[in-house]
XYZ file of C-alpha atoms in Angstrom:
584
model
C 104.181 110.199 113.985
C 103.823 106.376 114.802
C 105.889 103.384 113.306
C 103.659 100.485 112.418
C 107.009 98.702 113.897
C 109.319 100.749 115.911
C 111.342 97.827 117.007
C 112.519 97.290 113.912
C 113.607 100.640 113.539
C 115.484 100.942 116.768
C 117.591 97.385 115.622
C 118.029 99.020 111.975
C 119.349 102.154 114.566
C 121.729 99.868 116.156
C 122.450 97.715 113.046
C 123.947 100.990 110.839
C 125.785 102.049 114.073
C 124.085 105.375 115.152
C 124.318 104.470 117.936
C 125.384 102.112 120.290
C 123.336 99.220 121.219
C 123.574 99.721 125.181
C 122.876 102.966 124.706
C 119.595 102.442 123.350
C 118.896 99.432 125.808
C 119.717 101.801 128.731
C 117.111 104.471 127.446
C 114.405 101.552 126.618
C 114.916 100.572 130.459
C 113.995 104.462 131.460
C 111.261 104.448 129.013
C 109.536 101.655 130.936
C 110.134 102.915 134.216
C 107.940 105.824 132.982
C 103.916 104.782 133.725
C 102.488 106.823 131.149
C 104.522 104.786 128.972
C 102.680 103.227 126.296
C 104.387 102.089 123.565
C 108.186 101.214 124.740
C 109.800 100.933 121.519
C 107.904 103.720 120.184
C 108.611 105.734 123.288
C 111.909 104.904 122.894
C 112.785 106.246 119.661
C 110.860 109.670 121.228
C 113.473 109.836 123.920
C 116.561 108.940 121.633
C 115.573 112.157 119.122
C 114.471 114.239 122.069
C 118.528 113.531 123.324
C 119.684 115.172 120.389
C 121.649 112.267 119.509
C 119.261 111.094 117.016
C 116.897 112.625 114.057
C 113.985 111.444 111.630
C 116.254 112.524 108.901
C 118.747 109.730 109.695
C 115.994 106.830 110.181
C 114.647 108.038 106.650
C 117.981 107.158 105.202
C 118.371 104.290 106.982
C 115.190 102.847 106.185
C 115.424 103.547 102.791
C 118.366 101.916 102.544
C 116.793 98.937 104.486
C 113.749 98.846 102.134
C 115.723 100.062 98.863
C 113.396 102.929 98.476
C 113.839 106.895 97.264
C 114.095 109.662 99.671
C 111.992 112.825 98.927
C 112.381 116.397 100.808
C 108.349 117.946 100.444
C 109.755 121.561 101.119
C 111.971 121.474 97.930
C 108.915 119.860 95.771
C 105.970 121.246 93.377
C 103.255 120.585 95.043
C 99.938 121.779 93.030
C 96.869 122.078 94.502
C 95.003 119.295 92.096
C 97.212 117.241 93.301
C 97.212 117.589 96.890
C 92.908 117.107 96.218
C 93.612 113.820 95.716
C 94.088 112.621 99.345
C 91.477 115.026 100.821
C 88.643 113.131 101.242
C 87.079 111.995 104.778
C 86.029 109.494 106.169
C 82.576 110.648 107.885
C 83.424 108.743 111.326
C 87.068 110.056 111.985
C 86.705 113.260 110.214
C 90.202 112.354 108.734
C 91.580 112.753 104.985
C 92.946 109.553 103.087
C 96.164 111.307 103.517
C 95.639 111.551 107.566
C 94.953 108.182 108.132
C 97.486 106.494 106.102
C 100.058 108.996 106.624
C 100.391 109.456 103.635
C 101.247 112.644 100.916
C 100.921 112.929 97.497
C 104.239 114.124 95.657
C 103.506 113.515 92.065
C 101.025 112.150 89.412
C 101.516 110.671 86.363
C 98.249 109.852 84.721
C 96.607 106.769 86.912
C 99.907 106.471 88.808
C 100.527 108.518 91.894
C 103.772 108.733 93.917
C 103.491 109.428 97.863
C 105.987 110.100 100.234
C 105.704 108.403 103.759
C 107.716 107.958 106.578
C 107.329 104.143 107.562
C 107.882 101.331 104.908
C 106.037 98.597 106.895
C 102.879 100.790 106.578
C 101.639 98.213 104.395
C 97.959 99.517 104.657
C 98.735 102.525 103.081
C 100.151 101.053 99.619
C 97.680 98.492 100.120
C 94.278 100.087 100.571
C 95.039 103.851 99.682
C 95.169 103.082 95.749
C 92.076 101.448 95.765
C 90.208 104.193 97.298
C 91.302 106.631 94.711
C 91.786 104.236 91.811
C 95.326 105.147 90.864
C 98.188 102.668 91.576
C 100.369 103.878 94.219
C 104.537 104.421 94.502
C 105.806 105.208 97.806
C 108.903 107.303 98.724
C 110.424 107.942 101.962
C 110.553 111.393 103.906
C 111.454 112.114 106.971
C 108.678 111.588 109.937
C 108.324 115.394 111.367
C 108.675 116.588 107.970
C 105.505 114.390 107.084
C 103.476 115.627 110.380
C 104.045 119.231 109.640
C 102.988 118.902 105.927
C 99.646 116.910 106.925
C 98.904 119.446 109.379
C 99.439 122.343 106.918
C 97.797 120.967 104.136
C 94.849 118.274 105.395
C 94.051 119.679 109.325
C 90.472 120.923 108.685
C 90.160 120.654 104.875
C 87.514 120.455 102.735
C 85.030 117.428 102.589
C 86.233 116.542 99.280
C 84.864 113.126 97.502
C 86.962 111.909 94.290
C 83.910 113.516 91.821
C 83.976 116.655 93.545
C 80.792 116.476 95.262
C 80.228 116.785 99.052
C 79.971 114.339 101.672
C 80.516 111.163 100.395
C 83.019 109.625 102.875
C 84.731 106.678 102.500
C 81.654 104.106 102.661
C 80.592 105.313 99.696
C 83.660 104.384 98.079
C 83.623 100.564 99.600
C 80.460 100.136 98.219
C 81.534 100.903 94.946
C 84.843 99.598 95.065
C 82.837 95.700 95.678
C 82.748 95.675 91.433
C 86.114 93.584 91.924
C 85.171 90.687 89.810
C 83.105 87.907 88.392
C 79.527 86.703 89.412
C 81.460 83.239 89.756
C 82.954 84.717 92.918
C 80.070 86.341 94.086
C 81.096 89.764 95.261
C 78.230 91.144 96.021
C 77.490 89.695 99.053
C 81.102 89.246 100.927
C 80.228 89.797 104.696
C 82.648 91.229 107.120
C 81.363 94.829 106.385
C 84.526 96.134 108.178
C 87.258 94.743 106.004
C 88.670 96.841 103.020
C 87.364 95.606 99.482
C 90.710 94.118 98.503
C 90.656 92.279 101.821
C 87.002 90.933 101.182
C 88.387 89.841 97.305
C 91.133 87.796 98.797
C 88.679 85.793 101.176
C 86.036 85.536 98.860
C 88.293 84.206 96.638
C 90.030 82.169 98.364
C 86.871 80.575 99.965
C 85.215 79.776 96.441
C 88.253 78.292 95.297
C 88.272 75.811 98.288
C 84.342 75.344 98.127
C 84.370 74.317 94.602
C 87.337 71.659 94.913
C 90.496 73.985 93.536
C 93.706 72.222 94.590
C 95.803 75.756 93.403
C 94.897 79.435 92.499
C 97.177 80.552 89.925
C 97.460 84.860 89.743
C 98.921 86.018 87.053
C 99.788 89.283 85.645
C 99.774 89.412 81.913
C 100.433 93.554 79.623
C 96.540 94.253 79.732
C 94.838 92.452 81.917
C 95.397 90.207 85.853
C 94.191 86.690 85.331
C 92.619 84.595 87.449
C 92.733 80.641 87.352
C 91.850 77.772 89.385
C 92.607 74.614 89.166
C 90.103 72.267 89.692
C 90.227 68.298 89.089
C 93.780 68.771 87.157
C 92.453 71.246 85.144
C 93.172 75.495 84.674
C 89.707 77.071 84.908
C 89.723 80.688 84.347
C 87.235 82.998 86.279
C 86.235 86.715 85.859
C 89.656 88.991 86.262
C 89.434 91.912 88.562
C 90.584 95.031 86.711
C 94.228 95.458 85.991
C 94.566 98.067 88.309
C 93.935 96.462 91.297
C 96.720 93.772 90.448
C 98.854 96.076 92.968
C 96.886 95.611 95.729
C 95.626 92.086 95.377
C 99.412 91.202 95.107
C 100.578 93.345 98.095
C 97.654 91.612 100.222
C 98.516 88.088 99.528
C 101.903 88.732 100.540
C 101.193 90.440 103.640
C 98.671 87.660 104.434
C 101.848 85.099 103.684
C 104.122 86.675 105.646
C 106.846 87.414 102.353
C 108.264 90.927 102.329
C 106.150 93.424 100.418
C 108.981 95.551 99.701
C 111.036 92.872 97.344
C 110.034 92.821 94.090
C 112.703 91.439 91.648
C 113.220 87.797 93.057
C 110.909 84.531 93.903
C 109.382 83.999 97.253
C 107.584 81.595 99.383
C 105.573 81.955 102.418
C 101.850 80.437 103.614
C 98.684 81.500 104.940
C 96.204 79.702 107.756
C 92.719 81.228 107.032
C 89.412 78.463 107.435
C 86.674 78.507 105.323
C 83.424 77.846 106.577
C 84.710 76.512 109.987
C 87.396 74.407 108.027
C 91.282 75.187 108.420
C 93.188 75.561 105.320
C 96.765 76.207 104.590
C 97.569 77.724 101.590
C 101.379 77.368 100.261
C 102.188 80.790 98.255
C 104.995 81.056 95.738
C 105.900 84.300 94.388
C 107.978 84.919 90.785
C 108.480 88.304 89.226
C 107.146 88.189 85.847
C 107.153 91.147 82.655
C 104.330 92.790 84.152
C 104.069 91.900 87.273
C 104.523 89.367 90.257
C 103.209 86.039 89.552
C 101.319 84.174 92.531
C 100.605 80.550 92.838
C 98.765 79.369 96.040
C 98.761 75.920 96.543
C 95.385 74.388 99.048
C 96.076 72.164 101.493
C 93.255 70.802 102.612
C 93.717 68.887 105.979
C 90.277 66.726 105.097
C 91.390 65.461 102.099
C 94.113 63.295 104.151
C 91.468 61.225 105.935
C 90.146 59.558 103.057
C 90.414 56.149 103.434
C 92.484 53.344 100.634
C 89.265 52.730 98.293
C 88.702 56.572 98.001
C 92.425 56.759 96.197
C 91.431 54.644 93.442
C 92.356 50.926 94.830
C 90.876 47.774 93.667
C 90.273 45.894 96.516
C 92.720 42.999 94.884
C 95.385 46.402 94.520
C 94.486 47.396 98.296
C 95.230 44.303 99.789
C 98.845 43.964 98.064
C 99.193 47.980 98.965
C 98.461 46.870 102.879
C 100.678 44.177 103.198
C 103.297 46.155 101.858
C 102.774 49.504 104.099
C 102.960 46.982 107.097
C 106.359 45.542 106.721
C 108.224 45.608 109.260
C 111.590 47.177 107.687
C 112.840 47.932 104.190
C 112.067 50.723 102.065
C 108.775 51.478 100.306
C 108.579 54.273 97.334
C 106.177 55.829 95.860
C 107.030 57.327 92.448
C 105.598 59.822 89.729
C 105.825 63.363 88.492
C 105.081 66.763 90.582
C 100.963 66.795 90.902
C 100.378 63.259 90.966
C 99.074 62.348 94.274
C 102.239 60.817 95.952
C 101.997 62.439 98.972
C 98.360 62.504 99.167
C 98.807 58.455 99.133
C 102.136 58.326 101.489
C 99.567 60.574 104.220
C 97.093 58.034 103.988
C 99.691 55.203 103.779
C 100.686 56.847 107.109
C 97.421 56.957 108.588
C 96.313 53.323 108.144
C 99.262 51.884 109.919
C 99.611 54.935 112.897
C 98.813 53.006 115.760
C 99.935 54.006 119.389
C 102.498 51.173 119.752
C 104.322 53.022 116.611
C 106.829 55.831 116.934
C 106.247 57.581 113.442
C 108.910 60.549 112.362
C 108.818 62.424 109.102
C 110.989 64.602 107.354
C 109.500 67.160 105.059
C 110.460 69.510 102.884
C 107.915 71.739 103.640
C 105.645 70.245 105.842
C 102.683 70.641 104.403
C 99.954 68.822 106.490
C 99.767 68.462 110.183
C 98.971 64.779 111.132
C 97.744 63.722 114.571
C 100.264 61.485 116.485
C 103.142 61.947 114.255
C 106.411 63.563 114.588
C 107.448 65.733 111.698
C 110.402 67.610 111.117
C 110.804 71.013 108.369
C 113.801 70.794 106.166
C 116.015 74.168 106.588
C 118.861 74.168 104.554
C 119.846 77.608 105.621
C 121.006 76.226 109.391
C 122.318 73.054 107.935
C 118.874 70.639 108.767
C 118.984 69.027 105.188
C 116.988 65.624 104.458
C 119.944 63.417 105.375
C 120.842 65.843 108.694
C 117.191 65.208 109.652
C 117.479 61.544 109.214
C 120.535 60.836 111.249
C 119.293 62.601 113.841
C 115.701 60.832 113.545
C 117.253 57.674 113.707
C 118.760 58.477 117.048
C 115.110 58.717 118.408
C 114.311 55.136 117.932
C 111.520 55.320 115.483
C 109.363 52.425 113.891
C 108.874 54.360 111.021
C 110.216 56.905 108.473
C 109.054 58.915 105.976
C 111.154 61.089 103.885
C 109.587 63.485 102.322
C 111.755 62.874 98.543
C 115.307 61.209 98.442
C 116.952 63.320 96.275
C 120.651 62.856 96.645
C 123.148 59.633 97.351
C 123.595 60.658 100.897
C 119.848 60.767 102.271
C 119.200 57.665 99.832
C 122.391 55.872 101.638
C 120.973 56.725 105.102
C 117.742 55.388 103.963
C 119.085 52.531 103.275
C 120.995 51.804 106.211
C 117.714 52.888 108.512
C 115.911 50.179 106.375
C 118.621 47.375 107.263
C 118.845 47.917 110.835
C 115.192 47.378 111.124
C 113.159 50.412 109.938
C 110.450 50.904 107.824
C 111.028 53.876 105.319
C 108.657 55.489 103.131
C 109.806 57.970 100.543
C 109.435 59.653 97.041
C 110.872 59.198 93.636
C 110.505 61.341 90.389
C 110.510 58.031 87.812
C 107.832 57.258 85.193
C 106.884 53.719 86.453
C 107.321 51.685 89.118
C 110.461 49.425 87.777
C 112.517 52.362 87.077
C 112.749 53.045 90.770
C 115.463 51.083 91.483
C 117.825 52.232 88.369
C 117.128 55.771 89.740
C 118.487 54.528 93.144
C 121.659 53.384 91.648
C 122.040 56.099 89.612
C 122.324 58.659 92.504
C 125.131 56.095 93.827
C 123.607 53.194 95.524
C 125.151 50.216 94.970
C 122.797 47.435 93.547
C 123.276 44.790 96.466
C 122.154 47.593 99.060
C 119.163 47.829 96.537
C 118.060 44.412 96.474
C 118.254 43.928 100.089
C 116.620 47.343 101.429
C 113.845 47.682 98.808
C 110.545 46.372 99.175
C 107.704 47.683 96.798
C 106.860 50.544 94.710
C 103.749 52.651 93.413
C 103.964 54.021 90.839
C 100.762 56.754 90.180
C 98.876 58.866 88.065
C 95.521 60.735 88.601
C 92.688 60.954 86.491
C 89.447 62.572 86.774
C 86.778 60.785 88.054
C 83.592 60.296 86.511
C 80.563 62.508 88.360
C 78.140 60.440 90.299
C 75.586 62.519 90.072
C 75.097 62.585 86.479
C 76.761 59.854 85.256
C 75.263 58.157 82.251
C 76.037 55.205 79.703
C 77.608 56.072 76.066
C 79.644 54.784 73.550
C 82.842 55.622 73.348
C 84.589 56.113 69.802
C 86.196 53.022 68.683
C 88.889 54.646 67.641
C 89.918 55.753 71.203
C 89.572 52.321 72.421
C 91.672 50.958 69.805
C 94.489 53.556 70.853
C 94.460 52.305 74.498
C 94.185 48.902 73.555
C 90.835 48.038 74.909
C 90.166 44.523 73.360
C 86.535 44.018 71.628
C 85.789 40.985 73.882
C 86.975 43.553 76.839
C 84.524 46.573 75.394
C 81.239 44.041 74.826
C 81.333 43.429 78.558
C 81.750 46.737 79.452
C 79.463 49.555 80.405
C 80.811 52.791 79.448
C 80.425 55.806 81.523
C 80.403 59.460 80.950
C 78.924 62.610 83.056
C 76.629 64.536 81.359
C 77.185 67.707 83.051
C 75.456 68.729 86.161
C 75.684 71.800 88.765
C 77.571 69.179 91.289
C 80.318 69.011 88.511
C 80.119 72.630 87.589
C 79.083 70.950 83.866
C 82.375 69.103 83.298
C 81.278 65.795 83.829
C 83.710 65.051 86.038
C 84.250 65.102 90.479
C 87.312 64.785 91.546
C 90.447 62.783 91.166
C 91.520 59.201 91.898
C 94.652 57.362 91.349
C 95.755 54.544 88.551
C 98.385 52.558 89.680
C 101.272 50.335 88.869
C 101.987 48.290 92.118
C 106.552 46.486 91.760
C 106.699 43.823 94.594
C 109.986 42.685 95.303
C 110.329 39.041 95.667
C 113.082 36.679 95.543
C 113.629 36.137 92.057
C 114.018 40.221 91.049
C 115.484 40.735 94.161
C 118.418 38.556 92.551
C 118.060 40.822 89.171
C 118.619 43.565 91.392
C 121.702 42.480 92.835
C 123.047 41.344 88.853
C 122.074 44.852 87.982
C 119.831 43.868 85.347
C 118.193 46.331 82.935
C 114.867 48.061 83.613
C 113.421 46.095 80.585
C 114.258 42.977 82.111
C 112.858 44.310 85.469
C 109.779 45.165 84.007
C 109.111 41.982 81.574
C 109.629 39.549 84.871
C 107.022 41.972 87.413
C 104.720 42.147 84.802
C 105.039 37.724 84.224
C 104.650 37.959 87.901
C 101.249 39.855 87.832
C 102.511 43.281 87.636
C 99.368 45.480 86.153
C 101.027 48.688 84.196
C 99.858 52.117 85.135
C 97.649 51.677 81.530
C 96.094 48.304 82.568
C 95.101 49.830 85.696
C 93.420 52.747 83.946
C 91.701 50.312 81.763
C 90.596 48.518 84.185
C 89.074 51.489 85.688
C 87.178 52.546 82.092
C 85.655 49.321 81.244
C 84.444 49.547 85.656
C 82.781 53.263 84.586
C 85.100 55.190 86.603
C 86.627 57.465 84.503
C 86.881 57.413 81.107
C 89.214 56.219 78.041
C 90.321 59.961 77.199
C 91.562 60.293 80.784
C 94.012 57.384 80.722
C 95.108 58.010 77.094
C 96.278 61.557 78.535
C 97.806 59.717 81.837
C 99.688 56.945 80.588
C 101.995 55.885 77.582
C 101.648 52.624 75.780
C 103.822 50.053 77.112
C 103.626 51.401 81.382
């Protein structure tokens, strides 16, 4: 009986003190001396039991202990023969029973939940694909290895060529094929490819592939009493699609976690982890968040789509007058530059491209990110780890000390990384970073409120963006129309503004999967710092009085900006009402 990964077993060995660690190294070393030697570690424990120093018994217990999992003894159990049925059919090519080839034997039933006993916790295949075959959900306990080898022998060596109907012969491609009715025509299952990969496996990618193809920027998997919903997001908006059957939520969990590298055996608190996969020739990251729920885990995986960083300035939403002032801030030689909003609004999306306009060779760029979540060409980017101390301001001290042109920091979420910042800024730096304000102004009280003093304020910062996103009117079926009056009255649309307009809306087209709308662009408010607020700054004037002078000085509000952007046939006046508040 094989471990799926016998070098974790052999450091769990060492870790619970069976025995000694140079003991074990000294029989690894005579292991590999050995050339019919094929599996060391495997080998290894072999050698260790065959010593007499060492059982399956005691790496049962200490695995389950590892893994938080029950221990089972088959000799002592009830073991009907219905129930031992429901592992015995083959697969035609190996001649094996489900129960062979996952190692895996059934212990108890309990309606459409069945309870197997196995020897090796990291056989994720066998909770993973064994409960779809039989269409049962499956709970695993842990039993000793050679107990496990002499039961499967005894009970599945030579058996019957059972199917799950009773009839004869079936094998297990008979149950792929049926297993494909996962889900939705939306997701087209019927025609998945890769005839080799298990039907959860083929649900995953398929899924995961129409979610990119259609524009999704997160798929959201969650497990509610009756039924496993499936959402994507798309353009800002939830979409739901067809939910595979409740049953499966088991599996489809269990493989997205494999896939994102997050322990399958933990259960009761949040992870994170990612997955690299490419769709249609394309890479794609895929940022997965975990949370235990009522009825289930909860899975959000967030797209990262490498292309959509090499859109260009116009393709964010800029007005060529708002592109201009953008540039000639991004290409300051020193100070600080923020970009501000709430969670989903783009600010990273327009720091990447901020990034990319002004990487040239004869700048050093450095970033600090917490995670990284896109790889850019030329650029030097650190991952926060706050578990070995490499925190936002760690990163940055040491950044500085590589003589960088410029810095981006990912958010600045304390005094200490802002003060760093700061300094970096002074002693001739450019620094890019992220706030979580409502507008633009507010930007610099949220610097002194996390302990900045205002003077360091006034002479660091240069500029910031506020932004919001709004859906984007489809080309492709774009039409004129008349908005209600009543709508432009609420966003303040003038009636000289309106008779000069031409109002857009999209009828609804295949392109736009009949919303109207493709894709997202940005509405901005653009704070430049000159002379004059620089001095409010350093009084520590009010935000009010902040805002009233930028917006004498030409500052557009993030409203403005959207209006501008209706009466152009861009988006429309519903979009910005939902973005924006009166007044910013």
């Amino acid at each position: 009986m094989r471990f799926t990964d016998p070098d974790n077993v052999l450091q769990s060995i060492v870790n619970h003190g069976l025995i000694p660690e140079d003991h074990v190294e000294g029989v690894r070393e005579r292991v590999e001396e050995n050339p019919e030697t094929l599996d060391t570690d495997q080998d290894t424990i072999v050698e260790l039991i065959n010593e007499g120093i060492l059982n399956y018994e005691q790496i049962r217990d200490l695995l389950a202990t590892d893994f938080s999992m029950e221990v089972v003894s088959l000799p002592e159990m009830d073991l009907p023969p219905e129930l031992i049925e429901t592992l015995k059919v083959r697969d035609e090519s190996s001649g094996q029973s489900l129960a062979e080839r996952y190692s895996a034997f059934p212990v108890y039933m309990d309606g459409s939940d069945l309870y197997v006993a196995l020897c090796d916790p990291m056989n994720m295949e066998a909770t993973d694909d064994l409960g779809q075959f039989v269409g049962m959900e499956i709970y695993p306990y842990l039993v000793a290895a050679d107990e496990l080898e002499s039961f499967l022998d005894r009970h599945y060596k030579d058996g019957s060529h059972m199917t799950p109907d009773g009839s004869e012969g079936q094998g297990l491609s008979g149950l792929e094929e049926s297993s494909l009715e996962l889900g939705s025509a939306e997701l087209n299952l019927d025609n998945l490819g890769d005839e080799d990969a298990g039907p959860i496996v083929k649900y995953v990618q398929t899924l995961i592939s129409d979610a990119v193809n259609i524009g999704s920027s997160d798929i959201h998997l969650e497990p509610l009493e009756k039924r496993f919903r499936i959402r994507l997001r798309v353009d800002g908006v939830l979409q739901e699609v067809d939910n595979p059957p409740k049953r499966l939520q088991p599996a489809i969990v269990s493989r997205l976690k494999i896939q994102s590298g997050i322990s399958i055996a933990e259960k009761r608190i949040p992870q994170d982890g990612r997955i690299q996969t490419s769709v249609g020739g394309k890479p794609i990251d895929l940022r997965v968040s975990t949370v235990p729920t009522n009825f289930g885990e909860s899975i959000v995986m967030r797209i990262l789509d490498k292309e959509s960083l090499s859109i260009g300035l116009p393709q964010l939403g800029f007005f060529s007058d708002d592109q201009a002032l953008f540039e000639r801030m991004i290409n300051m030689p020193d100070g600080i530059f923020l970009v501000t909003g709430p969670t989903g609004s783009g600010k990273s999306t327009t720091l990447y491209s901020a990034l990319n306009v002004i990487n040239k060779p004869d700048r050093k760029i450095i970033t600090v990110e917490d995670p990284v979540e896109y790889q850019l060409k030329g650029i030097n980017q650190v991952q926060v780890q706050r578990e070995v101390g490499m925190t936002f301001s760690a990163a940055l001290r040491s950044m500085l000390r590589q003589a960088p042109n410029i810095i981006m920091v990912g958010e600045i979420r304390d005094g200490e990384t802002a003060e760093i910042a700061v300094n970096a800024s002074l002693t001739g730096h450019m620094v890019f970073s992220t706030l979580h304000t409502n507008d633009a102004p507010s930007a610099v009280s949220r610097l002194v409120d996390i302990g900045l003093k205002p003077y360091l304020v006034s002479a660091s910062l240069r500029g910031a963006l506020a932004q919001r996103l709004v859906r984007r009117i489809c080309d492709n079926c774009k039409e004129a129309h008349d908005p209600d009056p009543r709508t432009l009255n609420s966003l303040g649309i003038q009636r000289d503004q309106a008779a000069e307009a031409v109002f857009m809306k999209g009828r609804g087209c295949p392109k736009c999967r009949n919303t109207g709308f493709k894709g997202r662009m940005g509405i901005f408010e653009i704070f430049t710092i000159d002379e004059e607020i620089e001095q409010m700054i350093y009084e520590n004037r009010t935000i009010v009085e902040l805002r009233k002078k930028a917006q004498d000085l030409g500052m557009r509000t993030l409203r403005e900006d959207g209006i501008r952007k209706v009466l152009a046939g861009r988006t429309t006046a519903e979009e910005v009402l939902k973005a924006t508040v009166s007044g910013h």
